[in-house]
Amino acid sequence: MLLFVVLMVGLSVQAQEPQGAVDSASAAKDTLVQSLLNKVQELEMQRILMREQLEKSGEAVRNDSLRLARRKSRIDSLRSITPGAPLIVEGDTLFILYNRRGGVTPESRVEDIREKIMDIGTSLTFFTDSIYIFEADFTTDIMAGDELLMSITDYDGLWQNETRQELAAKYSKIIEAKIQQLHAKYGLQRKLMGVLYVAGSMLVLGLLIWATNFGYRRWRYRLLRKLLRRTRPLAIKDYEVLNLHRQGILFLTGFNIVRYLIIFLLLFIFVPMFFAAFPETKSFTYTIFGYVWNPFVGILKSVLGFLPKFFQIVVIIVCFRYLVIGLHYLMNEIGSGRLKINGFYADWAQPTYLILRVLCYSFMIVMIWPLLPSSDSQVFQGVSVFIGIIVSLGSSSIIGNVMAGMVMTYMRPFHVGDFIKYGDTEGFVIEKTVLVTRIRTRKNDVITIPNANLMTSQTTNYTFSAQNYGVIVHTKVTIGYDMQWQVIRDLLLAAAAKTSHLQKKPEPFVRVTALDDFYVEYEINAYTRKSELLGDIYSELHQNILDSFHSNGVEIMSPHIFAHRNNLDVQIPKGMSEG
């Protein structure tokens, strides 16, 4: 009846608990249930003993066989709800205790017995006759010398259907056999064998390391000489990648690395063997092996798991590679003029190919990025964002020049070889890149101009003007009011007619550009198609003007020469004025 009440109370407590609290309080409930079971066990045992006393003293004393059967049935009813505490020593279950002894639970009794067995079994010395049984008034004790291993009560015997003396004799043999087994494993003889094993292993390890170093010192130069006799310098076209000296250094370095790898392998094999010689340190063997082996296993698993994505990456790279090759072939056909597309110029082919190639590879990286290992980790993403920020902040001017270069490519303001003017700089375009443009002046000075500057400034293309319209060569002279303008016009036209590379059609022409206080300003204009010779044309035109004016006695005035003359000579060379 008492057992039924306890079970009903336990079930009602479990039914009233919320579902969420069952998982979080499982350990506390197990402790409570175990405590209740222990209380039930003690009360039931007391009831059984009291009933036996009543049966013995009462008139309704029955025979021993019936009493034993009743006792067995009652113990069996308790055993169904009492799991007991097994005594486990190094994986072996020796026996199970069901009964408390005083205030000590079966679990605590088992733990105390296990510690004592381990202390005696792992000691250096042990004598088998030190295990004996001591009979007390209410208990039968199993002793090891002067130390108590365990006490067996009548309740313990009742649980095993034996007397406590019979149970003590049985348990003492089990404990003695286990202690002998532990002593054979941890005793003095095993320690001495372990020391000899470690000493021999260290001697073998030292000899192997010495032999490795000796072989390295003895054979490195011999093998090097044999290698250099049979090898030749490694060269790619005219560049010598590895000469004999570098090959020798590379061989010695690799040979030395092999030596260290062999020594490391020997240490990796022998050091765990030192720990394996003693049972107490045997677990360190697996720990040391794990330090090296586990990373290799992890890497191997990662590689095998990455293989499907790796094949996807290979397919993506191959597809985009052949796509870029096809674009390169198409743009070469357009650039060479073999393929013509209306509105698409040949000089657009190369920059367009570069832009499309960058776009293709960018899209390829976007497709590959999620397939890379750990691409979804926060560390990987954080590093990627950090690199992107650094690149964007540090390359703002570079990106500006690149964008300006691409815009100018499609605007086509000038080409390589054109004669242009940028600010006060005039020269020939010798190179155009995505970042800068290089100009060679008439003095052969090479000037590098960022594309962003060219994009925001005015640029004059003399070559384009000369090919399509003709560049007008013009220069000014100032003549006094005492000369007829028709005379000056004829002299300027005659000088232009004598100048090389000036066109006859359209004809040169003269304009009167200013009427100043002391002189009249005339401007000669003539067409030319030779923009690259503008410097020579201007020089020759100026020479012809001087010859034409001086030979006809015409004085070229300037802002610093006035018409009022006192002792000032005429500004004409004497030889030409006399003629």
PDB file of C-alpha atoms in Angstrom, residues 473-479 484-499 502 504 507-513 520-526 540-552 554 556:
ATOM      1  CA  VAL A 473      48.780  79.046 -90.326  1.00  0.00           C
ATOM      2  CA  HIS A 474      48.593  82.693 -89.276  1.00  0.00           C
ATOM      3  CA  THR A 475      50.991  85.372 -88.073  1.00  0.00           C
ATOM      4  CA  LYS A 476      50.794  89.164 -87.566  1.00  0.00           C
ATOM      5  CA  VAL A 477      52.987  92.133 -88.539  1.00  0.00           C
ATOM      6  CA  THR A 478      52.650  95.822 -87.623  1.00  0.00           C
ATOM      7  CA  ILE A 479      53.375  98.480 -90.292  1.00  0.00           C
ATOM      8  CA  GLN A 484      49.522 101.455 -98.509  1.00  0.00           C
ATOM      9  CA  TRP A 485      47.666  98.421 -97.230  1.00  0.00           C
ATOM     10  CA  GLN A 486      47.577  96.945-100.760  1.00  0.00           C
ATOM     11  CA  VAL A 487      51.394  96.882-100.782  1.00  0.00           C
ATOM     12  CA  ILE A 488      51.513  95.126 -97.441  1.00  0.00           C
ATOM     13  CA  ARG A 489      48.904  92.604 -98.604  1.00  0.00           C
ATOM     14  CA  ASP A 490      50.911  91.747-101.711  1.00  0.00           C
ATOM     15  CA  LEU A 491      54.121  91.370 -99.731  1.00  0.00           C
ATOM     16  CA  LEU A 492      52.474  89.009 -97.230  1.00  0.00           C
ATOM     17  CA  LEU A 493      50.880  86.914 -99.962  1.00  0.00           C
ATOM     18  CA  ALA A 494      54.240  86.709-101.765  1.00  0.00           C
ATOM     19  CA  ALA A 495      55.901  85.469 -98.542  1.00  0.00           C
ATOM     20  CA  ALA A 496      53.162  82.849 -98.094  1.00  0.00           C
ATOM     21  CA  ALA A 497      53.576  81.700-101.706  1.00  0.00           C
ATOM     22  CA  LYS A 498      57.278  81.010-101.107  1.00  0.00           C
ATOM     23  CA  THR A 499      56.619  78.966 -97.924  1.00  0.00           C
ATOM     24  CA  LEU A 502      51.197  75.848 -97.575  1.00  0.00           C
ATOM     25  CA  LYS A 504      47.548  77.117-103.016  1.00  0.00           C
ATOM     26  CA  GLU A 507      44.242  80.634-101.404  1.00  0.00           C
ATOM     27  CA  PRO A 508      46.029  82.505 -98.598  1.00  0.00           C
ATOM     28  CA  PHE A 509      44.401  85.723 -97.462  1.00  0.00           C
ATOM     29  CA  VAL A 510      45.327  88.833 -95.455  1.00  0.00           C
ATOM     30  CA  ARG A 511      43.232  90.556 -92.798  1.00  0.00           C
ATOM     31  CA  VAL A 512      43.706  93.985 -91.180  1.00  0.00           C
ATOM     32  CA  THR A 513      43.146  93.120 -87.525  1.00  0.00           C
ATOM     33  CA  VAL A 520      48.480  99.043 -88.503  1.00  0.00           C
ATOM     34  CA  GLU A 521      48.259  95.299 -87.663  1.00  0.00           C
ATOM     35  CA  TYR A 522      48.070  92.847 -90.579  1.00  0.00           C
ATOM     36  CA  GLU A 523      47.516  89.075 -90.379  1.00  0.00           C
ATOM     37  CA  ILE A 524      48.487  86.562 -93.063  1.00  0.00           C
ATOM     38  CA  ASN A 525      46.432  83.293 -93.149  1.00  0.00           C
ATOM     39  CA  ALA A 526      47.240  80.195 -95.184  1.00  0.00           C
ATOM     40  CA  GLU A 540      59.919  79.459 -92.839  1.00  0.00           C
ATOM     41  CA  LEU A 541      56.937  81.848 -93.170  1.00  0.00           C
ATOM     42  CA  HIS A 542      58.519  84.340 -90.781  1.00  0.00           C
ATOM     43  CA  GLN A 543      61.785  84.203 -92.712  1.00  0.00           C
ATOM     44  CA  ASN A 544      59.998  84.825 -96.019  1.00  0.00           C
ATOM     45  CA  ILE A 545      58.077  87.800 -94.538  1.00  0.00           C
ATOM     46  CA  LEU A 546      61.303  89.395 -93.361  1.00  0.00           C
ATOM     47  CA  ASP A 547      62.949  88.874 -96.753  1.00  0.00           C
ATOM     48  CA  SER A 548      59.909  90.165 -98.642  1.00  0.00           C
ATOM     49  CA  PHE A 549      59.491  93.345 -96.531  1.00  0.00           C
ATOM     50  CA  HIS A 550      63.147  94.243 -96.180  1.00  0.00           C
ATOM     51  CA  SER A 551      63.886  93.749 -99.877  1.00  0.00           C
ATOM     52  CA  ASN A 552      61.100  96.179-100.731  1.00  0.00           C
ATOM     53  CA  VAL A 554      59.186  98.305 -95.847  1.00  0.00           C
ATOM     54  CA  ILE A 556      58.125  96.462 -89.697  1.00  0.00           C
TER      55      ILE A 556
END
